[in-house]
Amino acid sequence: MSPQDPRSRIPRTDALLASPEVAAAAGRLGPDALRRLVSAAQQQARSGEIEPEQVVAVLTDSLQRPPTGLRPVLNATGVVIHTNLGRAPLSPGAIDAVTAAAGYVDVELDLPSGARSKRGLSARDALLARCPAAQQALVVNNGAAALVLATTTLAQGREIIVSRGELVEIGAGFRLPDLIASTGARLREIGTTNRTHLRDYAEAIGPDTGAILKVHPSNFRVDGFTASVTVAELRAVATENKLPLLVDLGSGLLEHDPVIPDEPDAGTTLAAGADVVTASGDKLLGGPQAGIVLGCKEIVDRMAQHPLARAVRADKLALAALEATLNGPVTPTAASLHADSDRLAERAALLAAATDGEVVPHDGRVGGGGAPGVPLGGWAVALPENLAPALRVGDPAVLPRVHGGHCLIDLRCVPEADDERLTAAVVAALGR
Ligand SMILES: *Cc1c(COP(=O)(O)O)cnc(C)c1O
């Protein structure tokens, strides 16, 4: 390498490692991570991507990023519960609660007496306060775990009756029938894909029946010649045969929401006669990944005492975030779901003006396997389709919707406070 070679001006590793910038980050990053970032910045200069004089600035920037491979993304798809983006974003209160719970916390301790207490009592109480139709609540790791724990507790080695119209694949190849079968309960399928009647349930019940299960087929709709049995109707059959009635709701809505009128909620479902409902914490409830169990005390307590409960228990961070979500104001999820169309149009017009885009009508979606086919009327800014890759890898990363030859930016799920960052990201991606 000649002295004129710009690579000779790249700061040396030992100098960079000894720099105040690296020293300042040493409390958050281990020595190996620091070395990796130093060499990545040097490598960018070696490859000519940046000037040698920029190495320190690039390094400083990378040192300040959160020490995780998970990158924050602005969700410009209009899909509220976006599974690939981690479903529900947490509210500011829930984020505070997660930080507070990160150290030692009294998650299983009664501080006044010093005695051990039940885990996550305050999250449970927050759930019961929001869902008065439930006598008891339990929080587990996720919705699938709630269903597995319920079927194991109620029907292991026995039959669980479920309609063929409710045998759902929830995503990524995971099928509820397989999940239930893995618990050792035998699935007793009744009815047909499009029609199941009350008599189908009544005829299937026998000495081996452990429970009746109703699953909300959250991610698809069967239209046309259809029939299904309501929870209230099933209540009568369940009572007559002294069987527990379990309803897997999926979405975690606690009360009815007129924007998504067909989406069942926990309060109404319990009032209609379900013994137990199961749901996710990070779908329409708008909280952390968690499985919610609500219902009659006897069954929920039995589930809590089952050995499997230990294997699916919620961690303290989720418990803290869930409680804060339940006690907090409108969640980001609910805000996106109910976003005002006129306000979305105004924001879209500002973005379009700054980026030479065009405001077009655009329907958002609930997503996450909820309320399929329900359009959330709004607007998007249409930009050239080839902008999408640059937006995805920009800073901040932006996920647009690519559709019909356009790159569409829907602001429904972008917090208004991020509009300027989003605009800057689009301008940068346009190369202006
Ligand atoms: C999403 C969903 C589940 C699984 O919940 P996770 O929280 O993803 O584990 C189970 N049942 C239904 C009906 C669902 O929609």
Short mmCIF file of C-alpha atoms and ligand atoms in Angstrom, two decimals:
data_model
loop_
_atom_site.label_atom_id
_atom_site.label_comp_id
_atom_site.label_asym_id
_atom_site.label_seq_id
_atom_site.Cartn_x
_atom_site.Cartn_y
_atom_site.Cartn_z
CA MET A 1 0.00 0.00 0.00
CA SER A 2 1.52 3.32 -1.07
CA PRO A 3 1.33 6.35 1.24
CA GLN A 4 -1.04 7.90 -1.30
CA ASP A 5 -3.45 5.01 -0.96
CA PRO A 6 -6.49 6.41 0.90
CA ARG A 7 -6.64 3.16 2.86
CA SER A 8 -3.51 4.26 4.69
CA ARG A 9 -5.62 6.99 6.29
CA ILE A 10 -8.09 4.51 7.84
CA PRO A 11 -7.80 4.82 11.64
CA ARG A 12 -6.05 1.86 13.23
CA THR A 13 -7.93 -0.70 15.29
CA ASP A 14 -6.12 -0.02 18.55
CA ALA A 15 -6.67 3.73 18.17
CA LEU A 16 -10.37 3.24 17.52
CA LEU A 17 -10.75 0.79 20.41
CA ALA A 18 -9.11 3.32 22.72
CA SER A 19 -11.31 6.19 21.49
CA PRO A 20 -13.73 7.93 23.86
CA GLU A 21 -16.63 6.88 21.61
CA VAL A 22 -15.86 3.20 22.10
CA ALA A 23 -15.17 3.69 25.80
CA ALA A 24 -18.59 5.32 26.20
CA ALA A 25 -20.30 2.31 24.62
CA ALA A 26 -18.38 -0.28 26.65
CA GLY A 27 -21.08 -0.31 29.32
CA ARG A 28 -23.61 -1.59 26.80
CA LEU A 29 -21.51 -3.68 24.43
CA GLY A 30 -19.05 -6.46 25.12
CA PRO A 31 -15.47 -6.41 23.80
CA ASP A 32 -16.24 -8.75 20.90
CA ALA A 33 -19.19 -6.64 19.74
CA LEU A 34 -17.06 -3.47 19.99
CA ARG A 35 -14.33 -5.08 17.90
CA ARG A 36 -16.87 -6.22 15.31
CA LEU A 37 -18.30 -2.70 14.94
CA VAL A 38 -14.81 -1.19 14.69
CA SER A 39 -13.80 -3.59 11.97
CA ALA A 40 -17.12 -3.12 10.13
CA ALA A 41 -16.54 0.65 9.99
CA GLN A 42 -12.96 0.12 8.79
CA GLN A 43 -14.19 -2.34 6.19
CA GLN A 44 -16.64 0.23 4.80
CA ALA A 45 -13.69 2.58 4.27
CA ARG A 46 -11.53 -0.18 2.78
CA SER A 47 -14.20 -1.02 0.25
CA GLY A 48 -14.53 2.66 -0.69
CA GLU A 49 -18.10 2.91 0.58
CA ILE A 50 -17.06 5.76 2.88
CA GLU A 51 -14.02 8.02 3.15
CA PRO A 52 -11.38 7.11 5.78
CA GLU A 53 -12.24 10.40 7.52
CA GLN A 54 -15.81 9.15 8.01
CA VAL A 55 -14.84 6.02 9.92
CA VAL A 56 -15.16 7.58 13.36
CA ALA A 57 -18.57 9.07 12.57
CA VAL A 58 -19.88 5.80 11.12
CA LEU A 59 -18.52 3.90 14.10
CA THR A 60 -20.08 6.38 16.55
CA ASP A 61 -23.40 5.96 14.80
CA SER A 62 -23.29 2.17 14.92
CA LEU A 63 -22.24 2.23 18.61
CA GLN A 64 -25.35 4.23 19.45
CA ARG A 65 -27.78 1.73 17.91
CA PRO A 66 -29.57 -0.66 20.23
CA PRO A 67 -27.44 -3.78 20.64
CA THR A 68 -29.81 -6.07 18.78
CA GLY A 69 -30.21 -7.30 15.24
CA LEU A 70 -33.89 -6.36 15.45
CA ARG A 71 -34.33 -3.08 13.58
CA PRO A 72 -37.19 -0.72 14.32
CA VAL A 73 -39.42 -0.35 11.25
CA LEU A 74 -42.01 2.25 10.30
CA ASN A 75 -45.04 0.22 9.28
CA ALA A 76 -46.39 1.96 6.18
CA THR A 77 -48.39 -1.05 4.97
CA GLY A 78 -51.73 -0.10 6.53
CA VAL A 79 -51.82 -3.57 8.15
CA VAL A 80 -52.39 -2.96 11.86
CA ILE A 81 -51.35 -6.32 13.31
CA HIS A 82 -48.40 -7.15 11.08
CA THR A 83 -47.07 -10.56 12.06
CA ASN A 84 -43.72 -10.07 10.32
CA LEU A 85 -43.25 -6.78 12.19
CA GLY A 86 -43.92 -8.28 15.62
CA ARG A 87 -47.68 -7.68 15.74
CA ALA A 88 -48.84 -5.04 18.24
CA PRO A 89 -46.47 -2.15 19.02
CA LEU A 90 -46.41 -1.38 22.75
CA SER A 91 -47.89 1.79 24.20
CA PRO A 92 -45.54 4.28 25.89
CA GLY A 93 -46.89 3.10 29.25
CA ALA A 94 -46.16 -0.52 28.42
CA ILE A 95 -42.63 0.39 27.31
CA ASP A 96 -42.11 2.16 30.65
CA ALA A 97 -43.39 -0.90 32.47
CA VAL A 98 -41.02 -3.21 30.59
CA THR A 99 -38.06 -1.00 31.54
CA ALA A 100 -39.18 -0.91 35.17
CA ALA A 101 -39.55 -4.70 35.27
CA ALA A 102 -36.17 -5.31 33.66
CA GLY A 103 -34.34 -5.47 36.99
CA TYR A 104 -35.33 -7.31 40.16
CA VAL A 105 -39.09 -6.97 40.69
CA ASP A 106 -41.61 -8.44 43.12
CA VAL A 107 -43.20 -10.63 40.44
CA GLU A 108 -43.58 -13.53 42.94
CA LEU A 109 -43.09 -11.81 46.24
CA ASP A 110 -45.30 -10.05 48.76
CA LEU A 111 -43.02 -7.27 49.96
CA PRO A 112 -44.88 -6.38 53.22
CA SER A 113 -44.78 -9.94 54.54
CA GLY A 114 -41.66 -11.08 52.70
CA ALA A 115 -43.55 -14.23 51.73
CA ARG A 116 -43.73 -15.75 48.30
CA SER A 117 -46.80 -14.69 46.33
CA LYS A 118 -48.53 -15.89 43.20
CA ARG A 119 -46.90 -14.79 40.00
CA GLY A 120 -48.21 -11.76 38.14
CA LEU A 121 -51.14 -10.91 40.41
CA SER A 122 -51.36 -7.31 39.25
CA ALA A 123 -51.60 -8.32 35.59
CA ARG A 124 -54.34 -10.77 36.50
CA ASP A 125 -56.25 -8.10 38.42
CA ALA A 126 -55.94 -5.69 35.49
CA LEU A 127 -57.43 -8.33 33.19
CA LEU A 128 -60.32 -9.00 35.56
CA ALA A 129 -60.98 -5.27 35.90
CA ARG A 130 -61.23 -4.95 32.11
CA CYS A 131 -63.32 -8.10 31.70
CA PRO A 132 -65.86 -8.24 34.53
CA ALA A 133 -67.60 -11.23 32.91
CA ALA A 134 -64.62 -13.38 33.94
CA GLN A 135 -64.26 -14.84 37.44
CA GLN A 136 -60.61 -15.70 36.98
CA ALA A 137 -57.73 -14.92 34.62
CA LEU A 138 -54.41 -16.49 33.74
CA VAL A 139 -51.59 -15.18 31.57
CA VAL A 140 -49.34 -17.57 29.67
CA ASN A 141 -46.73 -17.27 26.97
CA ASN A 142 -48.96 -16.90 23.90
CA GLY A 143 -52.35 -17.72 22.47
CA ALA A 144 -51.33 -21.15 21.23
CA ALA A 145 -50.00 -22.00 24.70
CA ALA A 146 -53.29 -20.90 26.27
CA LEU A 147 -55.17 -23.26 23.96
CA VAL A 148 -52.75 -26.14 24.57
CA LEU A 149 -52.99 -25.67 28.33
CA ALA A 150 -56.79 -25.54 28.18
CA THR A 151 -57.15 -28.66 26.03
CA THR A 152 -54.57 -30.55 28.08
CA THR A 153 -56.28 -29.67 31.34
CA LEU A 154 -59.79 -30.42 30.10
CA ALA A 155 -59.44 -33.23 27.60
CA GLN A 156 -56.09 -35.03 27.72
CA GLY A 157 -56.73 -38.66 26.76
CA ARG A 158 -60.32 -37.80 25.94
CA GLU A 159 -62.20 -36.30 23.04
CA ILE A 160 -62.60 -32.65 22.25
CA ILE A 161 -65.45 -31.80 19.92
CA VAL A 162 -64.81 -29.17 17.25
CA SER A 163 -66.53 -28.15 14.01
CA ARG A 164 -64.79 -28.91 10.69
CA GLY A 165 -65.47 -25.29 9.79
CA GLU A 166 -63.15 -24.20 12.58
CA LEU A 167 -60.04 -26.30 11.91
CA VAL A 168 -57.74 -23.36 11.31
CA GLU A 169 -54.18 -23.01 10.13
CA ILE A 170 -53.00 -19.96 12.06
CA GLY A 171 -49.93 -19.20 9.96
CA ALA A 172 -46.44 -20.43 9.06
CA GLY A 173 -47.90 -23.91 8.63
CA PHE A 174 -49.15 -24.21 12.23
CA ARG A 175 -52.54 -25.84 12.42
CA LEU A 176 -54.76 -25.79 15.45
CA PRO A 177 -55.89 -29.41 14.97
CA ASP A 178 -52.25 -30.57 15.07
CA LEU A 179 -51.59 -28.41 18.10
CA ILE A 180 -54.57 -29.84 19.95
CA ALA A 181 -53.70 -33.42 18.95
CA SER A 182 -50.19 -32.87 20.32
CA THR A 183 -51.67 -32.44 23.79
CA GLY A 184 -53.01 -35.98 23.80
CA ALA A 185 -56.62 -34.89 23.37
CA ARG A 186 -58.40 -36.64 20.52
CA LEU A 187 -60.05 -34.30 18.07
CA ARG A 188 -63.62 -35.27 17.33
CA GLU A 189 -64.44 -33.38 14.13
CA ILE A 190 -68.08 -32.72 13.41
CA GLY A 191 -70.13 -31.08 10.67
CA THR A 192 -68.71 -29.95 7.35
CA THR A 193 -66.50 -27.09 6.21
CA ASN A 194 -69.45 -24.81 5.56
CA ARG A 195 -72.19 -26.11 7.84
CA THR A 196 -72.28 -27.43 11.38
CA HIS A 197 -75.51 -27.78 13.36
CA LEU A 198 -76.36 -28.07 17.00
CA ARG A 199 -77.39 -31.69 16.52
CA ASP A 200 -73.87 -32.48 15.23
CA TYR A 201 -72.51 -31.53 18.63
CA ALA A 202 -75.25 -33.39 20.51
CA GLU A 203 -74.72 -36.56 18.48
CA ALA A 204 -70.94 -36.55 18.99
CA ILE A 205 -71.07 -36.34 22.76
CA GLY A 206 -70.30 -39.59 24.54
CA PRO A 207 -68.62 -40.98 27.65
CA ASP A 208 -65.19 -40.06 26.26
CA THR A 209 -65.97 -36.40 25.62
CA GLY A 210 -63.75 -34.05 27.61
CA ALA A 211 -64.82 -30.66 26.29
CA ILE A 212 -66.56 -28.76 23.52
CA LEU A 213 -64.30 -26.33 21.67
CA LYS A 214 -65.36 -23.43 19.49
CA VAL A 215 -62.60 -21.73 17.51
CA HIS A 216 -63.02 -18.32 15.97
CA PRO A 217 -61.87 -18.85 12.37
CA SER A 218 -60.16 -15.51 12.56
CA ASN A 219 -58.15 -15.50 9.34
CA PHE A 220 -60.68 -16.62 6.76
CA ARG A 221 -64.36 -16.31 5.93
CA VAL A 222 -66.74 -18.83 4.50
CA ASP A 223 -69.52 -17.08 2.60
CA GLY A 224 -72.63 -18.49 1.01
CA PHE A 225 -74.44 -21.60 2.25
CA THR A 226 -73.11 -21.66 5.79
CA ALA A 227 -74.29 -22.50 9.28
CA SER A 228 -72.54 -22.53 12.61
CA VAL A 229 -73.67 -22.82 16.18
CA THR A 230 -73.53 -19.87 18.54
CA VAL A 231 -71.90 -19.91 21.95
CA ALA A 232 -75.31 -19.44 23.59
CA GLU A 233 -76.66 -22.51 21.79
CA LEU A 234 -73.60 -24.54 22.72
CA ARG A 235 -74.02 -23.48 26.35
CA ALA A 236 -77.27 -25.40 26.56
CA VAL A 237 -75.69 -28.59 25.16
CA ALA A 238 -72.66 -28.21 27.41
CA THR A 239 -74.79 -27.74 30.51
CA GLU A 240 -77.06 -30.65 29.65
CA ASN A 241 -74.03 -32.92 29.32
CA LYS A 242 -71.98 -31.34 32.12
CA LEU A 243 -69.14 -30.51 29.71
CA PRO A 244 -66.85 -27.49 29.75
CA LEU A 245 -67.27 -25.07 26.82
CA LEU A 246 -64.01 -23.62 25.61
CA VAL A 247 -63.80 -20.80 23.04
CA ASP A 248 -60.57 -19.85 21.30
CA LEU A 249 -61.03 -16.23 20.26
CA GLY A 250 -57.61 -15.45 18.87
CA SER A 251 -57.78 -11.70 18.66
CA GLY A 252 -57.96 -10.71 22.32
CA LEU A 253 -60.66 -8.10 21.94
CA LEU A 254 -62.12 -7.61 25.42
CA GLU A 255 -65.24 -5.73 24.42
CA HIS A 256 -67.20 -5.27 21.21
CA ASP A 257 -65.69 -2.90 18.63
CA PRO A 258 -68.08 -1.50 16.00
CA VAL A 259 -65.27 -1.04 13.46
CA ILE A 260 -64.90 -4.84 13.32
CA PRO A 261 -68.45 -5.93 14.10
CA ASP A 262 -67.96 -9.65 13.41
CA GLU A 263 -64.94 -10.04 15.65
CA PRO A 264 -65.97 -11.80 18.87
CA ASP A 265 -64.83 -10.36 22.20
CA ALA A 266 -64.12 -11.98 25.52
CA GLY A 267 -66.80 -10.17 27.53
CA THR A 268 -69.66 -11.00 25.15
CA THR A 269 -68.46 -14.59 24.65
CA LEU A 270 -68.29 -15.27 28.39
CA ALA A 271 -71.67 -13.61 28.93
CA ALA A 272 -73.09 -15.86 26.20
CA GLY A 273 -71.99 -18.89 28.17
CA ALA A 274 -68.38 -19.88 27.45
CA ASP A 275 -66.67 -21.40 30.48
CA VAL A 276 -63.25 -20.34 29.30
CA VAL A 277 -61.94 -18.15 26.47
CA THR A 278 -58.37 -18.07 25.18
CA ALA A 279 -56.75 -15.27 23.17
CA SER A 280 -53.50 -13.56 22.24
CA GLY A 281 -52.10 -10.54 24.04
CA ASP A 282 -50.45 -9.04 20.98
CA LYS A 283 -53.29 -8.96 18.48
CA LEU A 284 -56.24 -6.61 18.98
CA LEU A 285 -55.59 -6.36 22.72
CA GLY A 286 -52.57 -4.33 21.63
CA GLY A 287 -50.12 -5.64 24.23
CA PRO A 288 -47.06 -7.88 24.43
CA GLN A 289 -46.90 -11.47 23.22
CA ALA A 290 -48.97 -13.34 25.76
CA GLY A 291 -51.76 -15.87 26.01
CA ILE A 292 -54.85 -14.75 27.86
CA VAL A 293 -57.18 -17.15 29.62
CA LEU A 294 -60.42 -15.78 31.06
CA GLY A 295 -63.37 -17.57 32.53
CA CYS A 296 -64.79 -19.60 35.34
CA LYS A 297 -62.64 -19.85 38.44
CA GLU A 298 -62.70 -23.60 38.82
CA ILE A 299 -61.31 -24.32 35.35
CA VAL A 300 -58.83 -21.44 35.17
CA ASP A 301 -57.44 -22.40 38.60
CA ARG A 302 -57.09 -26.00 37.44
CA MET A 303 -55.20 -24.78 34.38
CA ALA A 304 -52.90 -22.66 36.56
CA GLN A 305 -52.09 -25.72 38.70
CA HIS A 306 -51.44 -28.07 35.79
CA PRO A 307 -47.74 -29.02 35.47
CA LEU A 308 -47.76 -27.73 31.89
CA ALA A 309 -48.56 -24.22 33.17
CA ARG A 310 -44.94 -23.93 34.32
CA ALA A 311 -43.69 -24.62 30.80
CA VAL A 312 -45.82 -21.88 29.26
CA ARG A 313 -45.67 -19.21 31.93
CA ALA A 314 -45.39 -15.57 30.95
CA ASP A 315 -42.17 -13.72 31.71
CA LYS A 316 -42.08 -10.67 33.95
CA LEU A 317 -41.57 -8.27 31.03
CA ALA A 318 -44.71 -9.50 29.31
CA LEU A 319 -46.68 -9.38 32.56
CA ALA A 320 -45.57 -5.80 33.15
CA ALA A 321 -46.35 -4.70 29.59
CA LEU A 322 -49.72 -6.43 29.62
CA GLU A 323 -50.79 -4.78 32.86
CA ALA A 324 -49.75 -1.35 31.60
CA THR A 325 -51.56 -1.98 28.31
CA LEU A 326 -54.76 -2.90 30.14
CA ASN A 327 -54.55 0.07 32.51
CA GLY A 328 -53.38 2.53 29.91
CA PRO A 329 -55.09 4.82 27.43
CA VAL A 330 -55.89 3.84 23.84
CA THR A 331 -53.21 1.47 22.53
CA PRO A 332 -51.29 2.19 19.32
CA THR A 333 -53.17 -0.78 17.84
CA ALA A 334 -56.58 0.72 18.67
CA ALA A 335 -55.41 4.15 17.49
CA SER A 336 -54.41 2.71 14.10
CA LEU A 337 -57.63 0.72 13.86
CA HIS A 338 -59.73 3.81 14.53
CA ALA A 339 -57.55 6.35 12.69
CA ASP A 340 -59.60 9.21 11.28
CA SER A 341 -59.76 9.03 7.50
CA ASP A 342 -59.73 12.83 7.04
CA ARG A 343 -56.65 13.19 9.19
CA LEU A 344 -54.96 10.37 7.26
CA ALA A 345 -55.77 12.25 4.04
CA GLU A 346 -54.19 15.46 5.38
CA ARG A 347 -51.03 13.67 6.45
CA ALA A 348 -50.84 11.82 3.13
CA ALA A 349 -51.21 15.12 1.24
CA LEU A 350 -48.23 16.58 3.13
CA LEU A 351 -46.11 13.51 2.38
CA ALA A 352 -47.17 13.50 -1.29
CA ALA A 353 -46.26 17.17 -1.66
CA ALA A 354 -42.77 16.55 -0.26
CA THR A 355 -42.13 13.49 -2.41
CA ASP A 356 -43.95 14.11 -5.71
CA GLY A 357 -46.25 11.26 -4.87
CA GLU A 358 -49.94 10.93 -5.50
CA VAL A 359 -52.58 10.48 -2.82
CA VAL A 360 -54.79 7.50 -3.64
CA PRO A 361 -57.60 5.80 -1.72
CA HIS A 362 -56.22 2.79 0.16
CA ASP A 363 -57.82 0.31 2.50
CA GLY A 364 -55.88 -0.73 5.57
CA ARG A 365 -56.36 -4.14 7.15
CA VAL A 366 -56.60 -5.51 10.65
CA GLY A 367 -54.07 -8.24 9.82
CA GLY A 368 -52.59 -10.82 12.18
CA GLY A 369 -55.36 -13.15 11.17
CA GLY A 370 -58.11 -10.85 12.36
CA ALA A 371 -61.29 -9.58 10.69
CA PRO A 372 -60.44 -10.88 7.21
CA GLY A 373 -62.09 -8.93 4.44
CA VAL A 374 -62.86 -5.92 6.63
CA PRO A 375 -61.44 -2.85 4.85
CA LEU A 376 -60.23 0.07 6.95
CA GLY A 377 -60.91 2.96 4.62
CA GLY A 378 -58.05 5.43 4.25
CA TRP A 379 -55.36 6.78 1.95
CA ALA A 380 -51.89 6.06 0.70
CA VAL A 381 -49.19 7.95 -1.15
CA ALA A 382 -48.37 6.18 -4.41
CA LEU A 383 -44.70 6.27 -5.41
CA PRO A 384 -42.64 4.37 -8.01
CA GLU A 385 -42.61 0.65 -7.24
CA ASN A 386 -38.82 0.42 -7.38
CA LEU A 387 -38.53 2.65 -4.32
CA ALA A 388 -39.55 -0.14 -1.97
CA PRO A 389 -36.17 -1.91 -1.54
CA ALA A 390 -34.39 1.37 -0.72
CA LEU A 391 -37.10 2.23 1.83
CA ARG A 392 -36.79 -1.14 3.53
CA VAL A 393 -33.05 -0.81 4.06
CA GLY A 394 -33.10 2.93 4.77
CA ASP A 395 -32.67 4.62 8.11
CA PRO A 396 -35.28 4.51 9.56
CA ALA A 397 -36.38 1.35 7.78
CA VAL A 398 -39.80 1.80 6.17
CA LEU A 399 -42.02 -1.07 5.06
CA PRO A 400 -44.38 0.10 2.31
CA ARG A 401 -46.99 -1.97 0.49
CA VAL A 402 -46.04 -2.97 -3.03
CA HIS A 403 -49.21 -3.37 -5.01
CA GLY A 404 -50.52 -2.75 -8.53
CA GLY A 405 -47.18 -1.45 -9.77
CA HIS A 406 -46.86 1.12 -6.99
CA CYS A 407 -44.99 1.54 -3.78
CA LEU A 408 -47.79 2.60 -1.43
CA ILE A 409 -47.18 4.46 1.82
CA ASP A 410 -50.17 4.19 4.16
CA LEU A 411 -49.81 6.34 7.29
CA ARG A 412 -52.47 4.51 9.35
CA CYS A 413 -49.90 2.61 11.45
CA VAL A 414 -47.24 5.33 11.51
CA PRO A 415 -47.39 7.44 14.67
CA GLU A 416 -47.95 11.05 13.67
CA ALA A 417 -44.83 12.01 15.59
CA ASP A 418 -42.85 9.97 13.04
CA ASP A 419 -44.23 11.71 9.94
CA GLU A 420 -41.13 13.87 9.53
CA ARG A 421 -38.75 10.93 9.87
CA LEU A 422 -40.84 9.02 7.36
CA THR A 423 -40.82 11.92 4.90
CA ALA A 424 -37.05 12.23 5.26
CA ALA A 425 -36.64 8.50 4.66
CA VAL A 426 -38.71 8.66 1.46
CA VAL A 427 -36.78 11.72 0.23
CA ALA A 428 -33.52 9.89 0.96
CA ALA A 429 -34.72 6.78 -0.87
CA LEU A 430 -35.66 8.93 -3.87
CA GLY A 431 -32.02 10.06 -3.86
CA ARG A 432 -32.81 13.74 -3.51
C1 LIG B 1 -53.61 -16.16 16.53
C2 LIG B 1 -54.47 -17.28 16.96
C3 LIG B 1 -53.97 -18.29 17.80
C4 LIG B 1 -52.54 -18.33 18.24
O1 LIG B 1 -52.20 -17.29 19.09
P1 LIG B 1 -50.65 -16.89 19.25
O2 LIG B 1 -50.68 -15.77 20.23
O3 LIG B 1 -50.16 -16.54 17.90
O4 LIG B 1 -49.96 -18.10 19.79
C5 LIG B 1 -54.84 -19.28 18.19
N1 LIG B 1 -56.13 -19.28 17.79
C6 LIG B 1 -56.64 -18.33 16.99
C7 LIG B 1 -58.07 -18.40 16.58
C8 LIG B 1 -55.82 -17.30 16.54
O5 LIG B 1 -56.32 -16.35 15.73
#
